[in-house]
mmCIF file of C-alpha atoms in Angstrom:
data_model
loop_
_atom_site.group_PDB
_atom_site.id
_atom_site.type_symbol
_atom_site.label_atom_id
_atom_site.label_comp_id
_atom_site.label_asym_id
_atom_site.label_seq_id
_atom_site.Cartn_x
_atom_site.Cartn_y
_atom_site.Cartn_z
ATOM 1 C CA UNK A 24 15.111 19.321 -19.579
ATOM 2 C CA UNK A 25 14.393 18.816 -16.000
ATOM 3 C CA UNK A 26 16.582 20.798 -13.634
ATOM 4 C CA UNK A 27 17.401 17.781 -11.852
ATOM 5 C CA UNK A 28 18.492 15.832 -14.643
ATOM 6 C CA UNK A 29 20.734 14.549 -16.920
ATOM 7 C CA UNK A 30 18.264 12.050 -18.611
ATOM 8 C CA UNK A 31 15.168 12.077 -19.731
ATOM 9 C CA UNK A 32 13.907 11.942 -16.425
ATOM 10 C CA UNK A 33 11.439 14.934 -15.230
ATOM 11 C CA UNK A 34 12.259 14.252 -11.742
ATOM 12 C CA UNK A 35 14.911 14.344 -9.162
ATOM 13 C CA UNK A 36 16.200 11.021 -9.335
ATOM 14 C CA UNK A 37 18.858 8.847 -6.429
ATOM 15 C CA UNK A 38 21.134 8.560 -9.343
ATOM 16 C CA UNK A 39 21.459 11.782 -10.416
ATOM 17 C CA UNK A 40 21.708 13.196 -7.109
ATOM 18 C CA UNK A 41 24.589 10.664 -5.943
ATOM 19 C CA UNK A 42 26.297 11.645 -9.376
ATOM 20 C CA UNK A 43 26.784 15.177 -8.492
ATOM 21 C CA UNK A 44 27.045 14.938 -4.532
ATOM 22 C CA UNK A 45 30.283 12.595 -5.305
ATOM 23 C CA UNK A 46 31.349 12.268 -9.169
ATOM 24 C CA UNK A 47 31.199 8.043 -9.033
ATOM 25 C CA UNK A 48 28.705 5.541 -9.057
ATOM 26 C CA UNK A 49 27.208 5.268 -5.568
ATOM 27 C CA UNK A 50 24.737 1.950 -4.438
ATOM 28 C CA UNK A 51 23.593 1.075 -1.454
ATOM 29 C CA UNK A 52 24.201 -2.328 0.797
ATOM 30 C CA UNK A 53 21.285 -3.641 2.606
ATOM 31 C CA UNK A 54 21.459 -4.730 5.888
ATOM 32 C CA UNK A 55 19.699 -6.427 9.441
ATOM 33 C CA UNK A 56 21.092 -5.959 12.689
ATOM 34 C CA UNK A 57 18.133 -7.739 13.689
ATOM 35 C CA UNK A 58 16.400 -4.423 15.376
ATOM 36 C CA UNK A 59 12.404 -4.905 16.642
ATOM 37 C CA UNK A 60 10.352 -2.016 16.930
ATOM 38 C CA UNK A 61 8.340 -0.271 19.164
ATOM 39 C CA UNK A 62 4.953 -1.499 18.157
ATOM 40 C CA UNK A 63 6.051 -4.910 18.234
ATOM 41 C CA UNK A 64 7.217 -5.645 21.604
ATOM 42 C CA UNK A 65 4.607 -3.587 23.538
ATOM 43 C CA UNK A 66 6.317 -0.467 24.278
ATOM 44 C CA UNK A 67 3.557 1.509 21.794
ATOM 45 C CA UNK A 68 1.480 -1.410 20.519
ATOM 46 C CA UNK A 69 1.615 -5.118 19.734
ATOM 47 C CA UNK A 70 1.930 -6.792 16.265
ATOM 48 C CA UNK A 71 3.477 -4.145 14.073
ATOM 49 C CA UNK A 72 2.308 -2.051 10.816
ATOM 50 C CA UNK A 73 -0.548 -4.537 9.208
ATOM 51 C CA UNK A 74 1.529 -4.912 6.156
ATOM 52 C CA UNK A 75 5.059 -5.321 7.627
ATOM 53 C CA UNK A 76 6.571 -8.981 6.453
ATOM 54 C CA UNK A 77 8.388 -11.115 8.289
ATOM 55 C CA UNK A 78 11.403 -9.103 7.690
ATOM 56 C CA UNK A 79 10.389 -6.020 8.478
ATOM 57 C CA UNK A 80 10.634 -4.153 5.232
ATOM 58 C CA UNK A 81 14.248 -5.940 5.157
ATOM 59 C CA UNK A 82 13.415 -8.492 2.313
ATOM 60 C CA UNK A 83 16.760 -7.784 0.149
ATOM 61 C CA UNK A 84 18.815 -6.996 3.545
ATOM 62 C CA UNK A 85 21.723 -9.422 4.377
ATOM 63 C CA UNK A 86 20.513 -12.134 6.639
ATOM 64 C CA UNK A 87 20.568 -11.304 10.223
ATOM 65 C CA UNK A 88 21.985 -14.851 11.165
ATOM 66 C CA UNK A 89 25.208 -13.141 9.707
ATOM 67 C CA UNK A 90 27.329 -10.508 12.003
ATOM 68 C CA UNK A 91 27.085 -7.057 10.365
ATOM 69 C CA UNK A 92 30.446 -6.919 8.727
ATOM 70 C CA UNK A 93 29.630 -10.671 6.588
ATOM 71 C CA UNK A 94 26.429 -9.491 5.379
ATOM 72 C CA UNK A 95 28.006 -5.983 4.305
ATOM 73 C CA UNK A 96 30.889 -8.114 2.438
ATOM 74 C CA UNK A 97 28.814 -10.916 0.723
ATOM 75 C CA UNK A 98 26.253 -8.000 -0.761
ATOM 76 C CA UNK A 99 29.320 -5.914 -1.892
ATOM 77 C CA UNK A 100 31.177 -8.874 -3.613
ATOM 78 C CA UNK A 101 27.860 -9.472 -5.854
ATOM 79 C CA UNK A 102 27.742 -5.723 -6.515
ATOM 80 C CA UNK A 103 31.497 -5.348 -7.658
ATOM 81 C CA UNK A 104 31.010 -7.759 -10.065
ATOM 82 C CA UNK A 105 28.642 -4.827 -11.787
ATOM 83 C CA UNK A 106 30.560 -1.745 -10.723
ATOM 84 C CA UNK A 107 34.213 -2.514 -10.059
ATOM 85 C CA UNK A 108 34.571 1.313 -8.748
ATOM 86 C CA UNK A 109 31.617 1.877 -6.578
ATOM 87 C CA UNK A 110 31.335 3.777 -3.508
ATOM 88 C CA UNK A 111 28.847 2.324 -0.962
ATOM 89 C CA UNK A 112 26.579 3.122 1.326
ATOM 90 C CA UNK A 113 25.413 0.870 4.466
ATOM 91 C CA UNK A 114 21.884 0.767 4.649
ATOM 92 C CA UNK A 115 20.333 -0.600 8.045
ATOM 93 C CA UNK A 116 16.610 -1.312 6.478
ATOM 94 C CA UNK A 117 14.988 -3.937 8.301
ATOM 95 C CA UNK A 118 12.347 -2.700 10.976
ATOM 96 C CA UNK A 119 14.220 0.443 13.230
ATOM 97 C CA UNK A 120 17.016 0.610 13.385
ATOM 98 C CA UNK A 121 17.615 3.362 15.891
ATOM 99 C CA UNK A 122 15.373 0.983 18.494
ATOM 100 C CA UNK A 123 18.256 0.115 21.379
ATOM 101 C CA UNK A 124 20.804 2.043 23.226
ATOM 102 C CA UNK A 125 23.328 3.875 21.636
ATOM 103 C CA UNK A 126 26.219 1.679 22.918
ATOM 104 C CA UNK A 127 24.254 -1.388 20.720
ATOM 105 C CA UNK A 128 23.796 0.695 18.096
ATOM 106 C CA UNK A 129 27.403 2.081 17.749
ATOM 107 C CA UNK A 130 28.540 -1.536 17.796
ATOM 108 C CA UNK A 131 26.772 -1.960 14.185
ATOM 109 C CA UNK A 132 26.925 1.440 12.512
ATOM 110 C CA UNK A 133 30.740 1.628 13.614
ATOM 111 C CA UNK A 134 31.932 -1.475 12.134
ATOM 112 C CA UNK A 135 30.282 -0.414 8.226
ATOM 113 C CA UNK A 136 32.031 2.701 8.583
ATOM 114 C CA UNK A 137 35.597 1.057 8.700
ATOM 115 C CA UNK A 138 35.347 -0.878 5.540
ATOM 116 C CA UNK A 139 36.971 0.516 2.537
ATOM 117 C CA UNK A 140 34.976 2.786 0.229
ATOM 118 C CA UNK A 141 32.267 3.003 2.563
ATOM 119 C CA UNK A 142 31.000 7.103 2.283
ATOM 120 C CA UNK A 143 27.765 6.946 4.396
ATOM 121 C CA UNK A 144 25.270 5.164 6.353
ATOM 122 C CA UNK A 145 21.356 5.426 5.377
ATOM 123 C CA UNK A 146 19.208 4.461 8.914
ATOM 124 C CA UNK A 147 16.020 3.621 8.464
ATOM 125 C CA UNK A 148 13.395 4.182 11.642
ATOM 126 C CA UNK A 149 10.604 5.331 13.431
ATOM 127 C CA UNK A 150 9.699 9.543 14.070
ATOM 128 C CA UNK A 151 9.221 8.068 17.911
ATOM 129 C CA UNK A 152 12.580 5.460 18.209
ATOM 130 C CA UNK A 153 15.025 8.547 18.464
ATOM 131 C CA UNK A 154 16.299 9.124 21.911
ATOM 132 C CA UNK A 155 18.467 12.413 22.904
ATOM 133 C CA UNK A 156 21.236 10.342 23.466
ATOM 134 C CA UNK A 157 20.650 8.748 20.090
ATOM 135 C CA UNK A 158 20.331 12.537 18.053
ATOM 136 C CA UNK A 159 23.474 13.478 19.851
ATOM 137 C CA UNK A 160 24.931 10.140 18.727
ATOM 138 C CA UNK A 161 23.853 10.880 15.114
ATOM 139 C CA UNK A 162 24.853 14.618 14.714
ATOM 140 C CA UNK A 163 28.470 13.058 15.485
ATOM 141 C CA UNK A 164 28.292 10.326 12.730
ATOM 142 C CA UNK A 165 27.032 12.900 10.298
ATOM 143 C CA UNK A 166 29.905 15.449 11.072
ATOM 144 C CA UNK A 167 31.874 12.128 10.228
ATOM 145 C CA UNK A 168 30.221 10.878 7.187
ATOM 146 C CA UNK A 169 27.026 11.416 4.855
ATOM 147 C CA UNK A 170 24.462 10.160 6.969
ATOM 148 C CA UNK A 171 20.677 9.925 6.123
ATOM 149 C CA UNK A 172 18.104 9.060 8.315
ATOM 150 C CA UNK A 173 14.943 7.738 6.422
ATOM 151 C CA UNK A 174 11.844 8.180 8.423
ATOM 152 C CA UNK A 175 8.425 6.110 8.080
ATOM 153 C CA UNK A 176 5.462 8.154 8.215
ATOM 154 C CA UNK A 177 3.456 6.054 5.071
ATOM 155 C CA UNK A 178 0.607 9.010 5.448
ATOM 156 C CA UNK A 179 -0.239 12.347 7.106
ATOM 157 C CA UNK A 180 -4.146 11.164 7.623
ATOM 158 C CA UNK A 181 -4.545 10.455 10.808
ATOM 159 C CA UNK A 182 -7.006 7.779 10.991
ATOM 160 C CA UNK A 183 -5.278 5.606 8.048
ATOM 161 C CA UNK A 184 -1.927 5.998 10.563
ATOM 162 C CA UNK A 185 -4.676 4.614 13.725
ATOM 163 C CA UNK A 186 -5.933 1.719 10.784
ATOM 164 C CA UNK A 187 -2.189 0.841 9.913
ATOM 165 C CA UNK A 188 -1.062 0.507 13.640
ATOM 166 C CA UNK A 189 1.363 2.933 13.271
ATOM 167 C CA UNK A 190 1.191 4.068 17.105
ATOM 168 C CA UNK A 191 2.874 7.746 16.492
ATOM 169 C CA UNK A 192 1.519 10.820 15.550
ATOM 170 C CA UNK A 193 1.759 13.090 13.062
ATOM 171 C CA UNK A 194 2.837 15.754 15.525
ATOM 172 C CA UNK A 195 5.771 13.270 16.733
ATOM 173 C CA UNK A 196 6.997 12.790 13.203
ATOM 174 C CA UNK A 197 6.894 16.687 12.637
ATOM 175 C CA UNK A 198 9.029 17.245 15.714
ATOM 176 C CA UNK A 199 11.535 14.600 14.596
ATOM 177 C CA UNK A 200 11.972 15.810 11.545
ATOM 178 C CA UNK A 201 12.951 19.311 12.623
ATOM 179 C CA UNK A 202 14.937 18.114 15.669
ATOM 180 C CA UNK A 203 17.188 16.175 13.093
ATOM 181 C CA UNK A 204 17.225 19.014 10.729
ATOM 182 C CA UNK A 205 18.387 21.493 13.488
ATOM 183 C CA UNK A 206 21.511 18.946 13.720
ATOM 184 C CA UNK A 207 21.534 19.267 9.677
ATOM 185 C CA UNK A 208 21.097 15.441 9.466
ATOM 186 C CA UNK A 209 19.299 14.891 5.932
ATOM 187 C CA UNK A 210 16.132 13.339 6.323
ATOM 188 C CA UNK A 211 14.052 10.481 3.765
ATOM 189 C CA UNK A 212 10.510 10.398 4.365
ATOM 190 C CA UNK A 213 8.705 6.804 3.421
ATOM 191 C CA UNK A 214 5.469 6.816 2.400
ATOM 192 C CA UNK A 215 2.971 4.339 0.620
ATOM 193 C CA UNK A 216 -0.117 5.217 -1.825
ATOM 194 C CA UNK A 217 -3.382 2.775 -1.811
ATOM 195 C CA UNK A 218 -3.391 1.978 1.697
ATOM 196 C CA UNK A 219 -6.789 1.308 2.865
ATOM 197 C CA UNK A 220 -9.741 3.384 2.222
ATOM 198 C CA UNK A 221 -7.483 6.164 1.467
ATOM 199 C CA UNK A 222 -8.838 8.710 -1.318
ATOM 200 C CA UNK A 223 -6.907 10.314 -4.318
ATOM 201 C CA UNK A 224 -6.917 13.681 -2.242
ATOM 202 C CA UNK A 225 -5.414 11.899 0.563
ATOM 203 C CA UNK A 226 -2.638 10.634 -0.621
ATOM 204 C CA UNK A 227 -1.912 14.069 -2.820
ATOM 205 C CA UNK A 228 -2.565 15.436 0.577
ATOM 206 C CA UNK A 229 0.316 13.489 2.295
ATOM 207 C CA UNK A 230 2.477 14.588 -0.546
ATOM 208 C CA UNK A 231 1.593 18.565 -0.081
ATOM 209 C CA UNK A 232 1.858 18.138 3.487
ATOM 210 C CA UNK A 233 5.662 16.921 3.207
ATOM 211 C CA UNK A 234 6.675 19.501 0.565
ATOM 212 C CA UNK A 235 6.125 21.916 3.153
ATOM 213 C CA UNK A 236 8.703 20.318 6.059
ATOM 214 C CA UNK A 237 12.151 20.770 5.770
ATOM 215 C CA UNK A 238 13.104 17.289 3.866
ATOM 216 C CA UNK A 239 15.625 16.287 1.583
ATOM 217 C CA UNK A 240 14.757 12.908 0.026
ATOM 218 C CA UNK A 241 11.150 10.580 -0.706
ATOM 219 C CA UNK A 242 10.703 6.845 -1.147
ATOM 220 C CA UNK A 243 6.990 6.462 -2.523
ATOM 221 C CA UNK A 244 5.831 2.540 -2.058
ATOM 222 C CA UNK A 245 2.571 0.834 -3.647
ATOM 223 C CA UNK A 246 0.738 -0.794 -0.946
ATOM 224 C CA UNK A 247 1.571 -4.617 -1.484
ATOM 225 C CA UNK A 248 -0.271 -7.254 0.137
ATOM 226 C CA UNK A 249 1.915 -9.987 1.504
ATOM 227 C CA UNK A 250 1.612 -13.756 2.802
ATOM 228 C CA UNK A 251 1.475 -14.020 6.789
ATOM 229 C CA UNK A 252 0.621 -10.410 7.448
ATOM 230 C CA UNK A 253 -2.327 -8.874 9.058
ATOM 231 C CA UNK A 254 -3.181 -6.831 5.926
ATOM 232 C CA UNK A 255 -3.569 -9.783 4.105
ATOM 233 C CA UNK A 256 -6.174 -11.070 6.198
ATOM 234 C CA UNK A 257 -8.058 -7.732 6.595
ATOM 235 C CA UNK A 258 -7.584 -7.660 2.529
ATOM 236 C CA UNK A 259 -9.547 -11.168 2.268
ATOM 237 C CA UNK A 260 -12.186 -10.199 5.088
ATOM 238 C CA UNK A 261 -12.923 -7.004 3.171
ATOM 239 C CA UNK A 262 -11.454 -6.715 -0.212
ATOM 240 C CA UNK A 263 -10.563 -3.164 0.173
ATOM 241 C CA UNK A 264 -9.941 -1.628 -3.591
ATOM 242 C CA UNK A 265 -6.429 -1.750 -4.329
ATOM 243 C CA UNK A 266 -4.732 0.746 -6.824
ATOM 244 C CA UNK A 267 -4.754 -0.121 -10.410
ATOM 245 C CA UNK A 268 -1.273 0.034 -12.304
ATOM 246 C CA UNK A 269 -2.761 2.861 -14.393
ATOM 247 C CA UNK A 270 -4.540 4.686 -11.099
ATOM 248 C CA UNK A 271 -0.990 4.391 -9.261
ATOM 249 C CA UNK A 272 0.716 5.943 -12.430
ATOM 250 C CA UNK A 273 -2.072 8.727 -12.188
ATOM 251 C CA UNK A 274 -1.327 9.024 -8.637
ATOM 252 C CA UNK A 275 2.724 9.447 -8.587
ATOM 253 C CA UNK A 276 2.877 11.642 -11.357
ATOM 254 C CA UNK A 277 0.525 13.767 -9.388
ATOM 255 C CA UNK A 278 2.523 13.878 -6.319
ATOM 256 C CA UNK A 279 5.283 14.600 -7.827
ATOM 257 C CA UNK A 280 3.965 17.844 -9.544
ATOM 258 C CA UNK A 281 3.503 18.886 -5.487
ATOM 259 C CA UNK A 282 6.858 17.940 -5.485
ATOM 260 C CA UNK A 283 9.244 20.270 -4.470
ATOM 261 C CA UNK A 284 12.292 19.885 -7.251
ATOM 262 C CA UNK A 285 14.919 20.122 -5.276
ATOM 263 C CA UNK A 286 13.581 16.907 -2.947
ATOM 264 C CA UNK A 287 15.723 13.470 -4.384
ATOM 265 C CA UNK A 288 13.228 10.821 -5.374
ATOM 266 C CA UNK A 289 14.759 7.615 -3.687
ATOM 267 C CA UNK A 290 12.561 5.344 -4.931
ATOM 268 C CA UNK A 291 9.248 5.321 -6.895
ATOM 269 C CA UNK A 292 7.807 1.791 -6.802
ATOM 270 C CA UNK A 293 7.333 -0.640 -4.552
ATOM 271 C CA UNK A 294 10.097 -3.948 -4.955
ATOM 272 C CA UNK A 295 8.377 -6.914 -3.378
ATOM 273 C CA UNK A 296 9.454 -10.565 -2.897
ATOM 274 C CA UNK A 297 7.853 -12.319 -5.813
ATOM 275 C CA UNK A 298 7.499 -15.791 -3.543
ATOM 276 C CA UNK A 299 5.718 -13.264 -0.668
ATOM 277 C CA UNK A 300 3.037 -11.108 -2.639
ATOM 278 C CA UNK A 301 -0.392 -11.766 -3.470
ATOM 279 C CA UNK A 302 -1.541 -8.491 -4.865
ATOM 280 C CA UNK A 303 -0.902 -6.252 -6.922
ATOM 281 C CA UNK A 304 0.571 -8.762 -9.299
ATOM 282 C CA UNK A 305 1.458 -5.575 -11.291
ATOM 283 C CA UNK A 306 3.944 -4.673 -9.172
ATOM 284 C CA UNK A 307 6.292 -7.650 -10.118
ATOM 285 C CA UNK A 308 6.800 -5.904 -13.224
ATOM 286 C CA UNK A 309 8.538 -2.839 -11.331
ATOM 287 C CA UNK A 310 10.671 -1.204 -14.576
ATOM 288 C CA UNK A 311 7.659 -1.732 -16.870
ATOM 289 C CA UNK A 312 5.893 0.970 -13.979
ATOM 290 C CA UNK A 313 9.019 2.803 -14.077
ATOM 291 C CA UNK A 314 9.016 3.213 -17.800
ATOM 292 C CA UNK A 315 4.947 3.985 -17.722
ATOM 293 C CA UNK A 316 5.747 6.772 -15.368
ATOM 294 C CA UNK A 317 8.209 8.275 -17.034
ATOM 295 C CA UNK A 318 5.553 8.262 -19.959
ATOM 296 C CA UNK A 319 2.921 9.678 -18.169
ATOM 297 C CA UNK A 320 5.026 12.276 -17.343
ATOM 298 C CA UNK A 321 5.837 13.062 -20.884
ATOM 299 C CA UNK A 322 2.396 12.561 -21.872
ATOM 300 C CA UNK A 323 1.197 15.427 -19.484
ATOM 301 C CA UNK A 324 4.183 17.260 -20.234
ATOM 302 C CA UNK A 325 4.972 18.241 -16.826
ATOM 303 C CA UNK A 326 7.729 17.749 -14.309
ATOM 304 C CA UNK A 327 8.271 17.158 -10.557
ATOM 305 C CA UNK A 328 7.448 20.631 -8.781
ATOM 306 C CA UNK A 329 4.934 22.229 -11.369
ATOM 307 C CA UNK A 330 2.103 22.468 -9.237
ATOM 308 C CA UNK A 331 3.879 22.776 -5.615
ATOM 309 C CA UNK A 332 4.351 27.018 -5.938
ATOM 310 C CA UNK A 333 0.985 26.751 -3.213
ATOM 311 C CA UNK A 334 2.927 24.124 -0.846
ATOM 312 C CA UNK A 335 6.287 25.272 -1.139
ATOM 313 C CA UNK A 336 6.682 26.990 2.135
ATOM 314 C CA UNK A 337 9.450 24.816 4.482
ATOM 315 C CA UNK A 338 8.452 24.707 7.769
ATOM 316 C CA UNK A 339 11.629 24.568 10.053
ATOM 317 C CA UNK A 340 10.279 26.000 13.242
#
């Protein structure tokens, strides 16, 4: 068995991970406090990652029309109806949410805090959308609570990050990550396989590159290509090749061999709005690629980490 694991999993999975950090079912409440981001409103670039939707990445997040404290109730009351003892977690999801002054930002992370059962806040943001003021801000809320900050980097190729209008650096994203691990803040690095013209070795590349950095958690996405975006017009101008179901599985069990064990897989999959994608239509059917994974895995009879012994150095300096 996996070291990681009390299933048959053969990687390091959320739910095994919240299981033995706190002894209770533990799930997650999506929200939008209606954040923009830097590469939307000028301060970097204009128009935002080609494949961000409408919502930002926020497509199962409470609706932002709602204050904070609604949309954190009305998500909660669906999810007690499933697990009558859960702990939650306030997740801020949609676009960056560390993207305005720390007074704005305390007056939406504060709130989620004071409702009962609530053990932690998961931020998601940008490597270059994290102020000094903000860190300090954040070192206090994790001496207060569990607090993760998930980071998007998507890939450590450079020109892919140029092609994606990403408008950071890999450098910046480095320095982040060690400037929140010096304040022992856990961090969740984002990333997403098949984006265009990307290579095999370039996305196991991203992977190697992050087993190296001090990080604690990984969401691995499927590139999807959704209505009203610019990727989906690039994707009809071009028809870039986009990853076969059986090429992703291929792919992911791969990374995770360059895995470092001890990093929690936080999600493996992509989850899109059925009503928003065009392509991959293989991704609607996310726990069939779960279970084909898991398979794979098997199959090869490997495990997250067996090939990472060359990447496994943590840079923390």
């Amino acid at each position: 068995m996996f070291q990681y694991s009390n299933t048959n999993k053969r990687y390091h999975t959320l739910d095994y991970y919240y299981k033995n950090r706190f002894h209770e079912k533990v799930f997650k409440v999506s929200l939008n406090a209606g954040f923009s981001c830097p590469n939307i409103d000028g301060k970097v670039g204009y128009g935002g990652c080609i494949y961000c939707s409408k919502t930002g990445s926020g497509e199962f997040a409470g609706n932002k029309e709602d204050n904070i404290v609604k949309q954190f109730n009305d998500i909660k009351e669906v999810m007690l109806k499933k697990w009558p003892k859960a702990k939650y977690i306030g997740y801020f999801q949609a676009r960056t949410n560390t993207y305005a002054p720390v007074e704005e930002l305390k007056k939406v992370y504060e709130p989620i805090l004071k409702q009962e059962n609530v053990i932690g806040l998961n931020i998601a943001t940008r490597p270059d959308s994290i102020t000094e003021e903000c860190l300090n801000y954040l070192e206090n809320l994790n001496n207060r609570t569990y607090l993760t900050i998930e980071l998007g980097l998507q890939t450590a190729k450079e020109e892919t990050s140029k092609l994606i209008n990403r408008c950071h650096s890999l450098e910046c994203f480095e320095n982040m990550v060690k400037k929140l691990r010096e304040r022992n803040i856990d961090v969740v690095v984002h990333i997403i396989n098949g984006l265009p013209n990307e290579t095999k070795e370039d996305m196991l590349n991203t992977i190697k590159y992050l087993s190296k950095l001090d990080i604690q958690g990984i969401k691995i996405h499927m590139l999807s290509i959704t209505k009203d975006t610019p990727i989906e017009k690039m994707y009809k101008e071009k028809k870039f090749h986009l990853l076969t179901k059986e090429e992703y599985i291929d792919i992911v069990v791969e990374q995770l061999e360059y895995l470092r064990p001890e990093i929690v897989i936080h999600r493996i999959t992509g989850d899109p709005k059925l009503d928003e994608l065009i392509e991959p239509e293989w991704l609607i059917k996310k726990f069939c690629v779960l279970n084909d994974i898991d398979k794979e895995i098997v199959k090869r009879n490997t495990y997250q980490g067996a090939k990472c012994r060359k990447y496994d150095t943590i840079v923390t300096e």
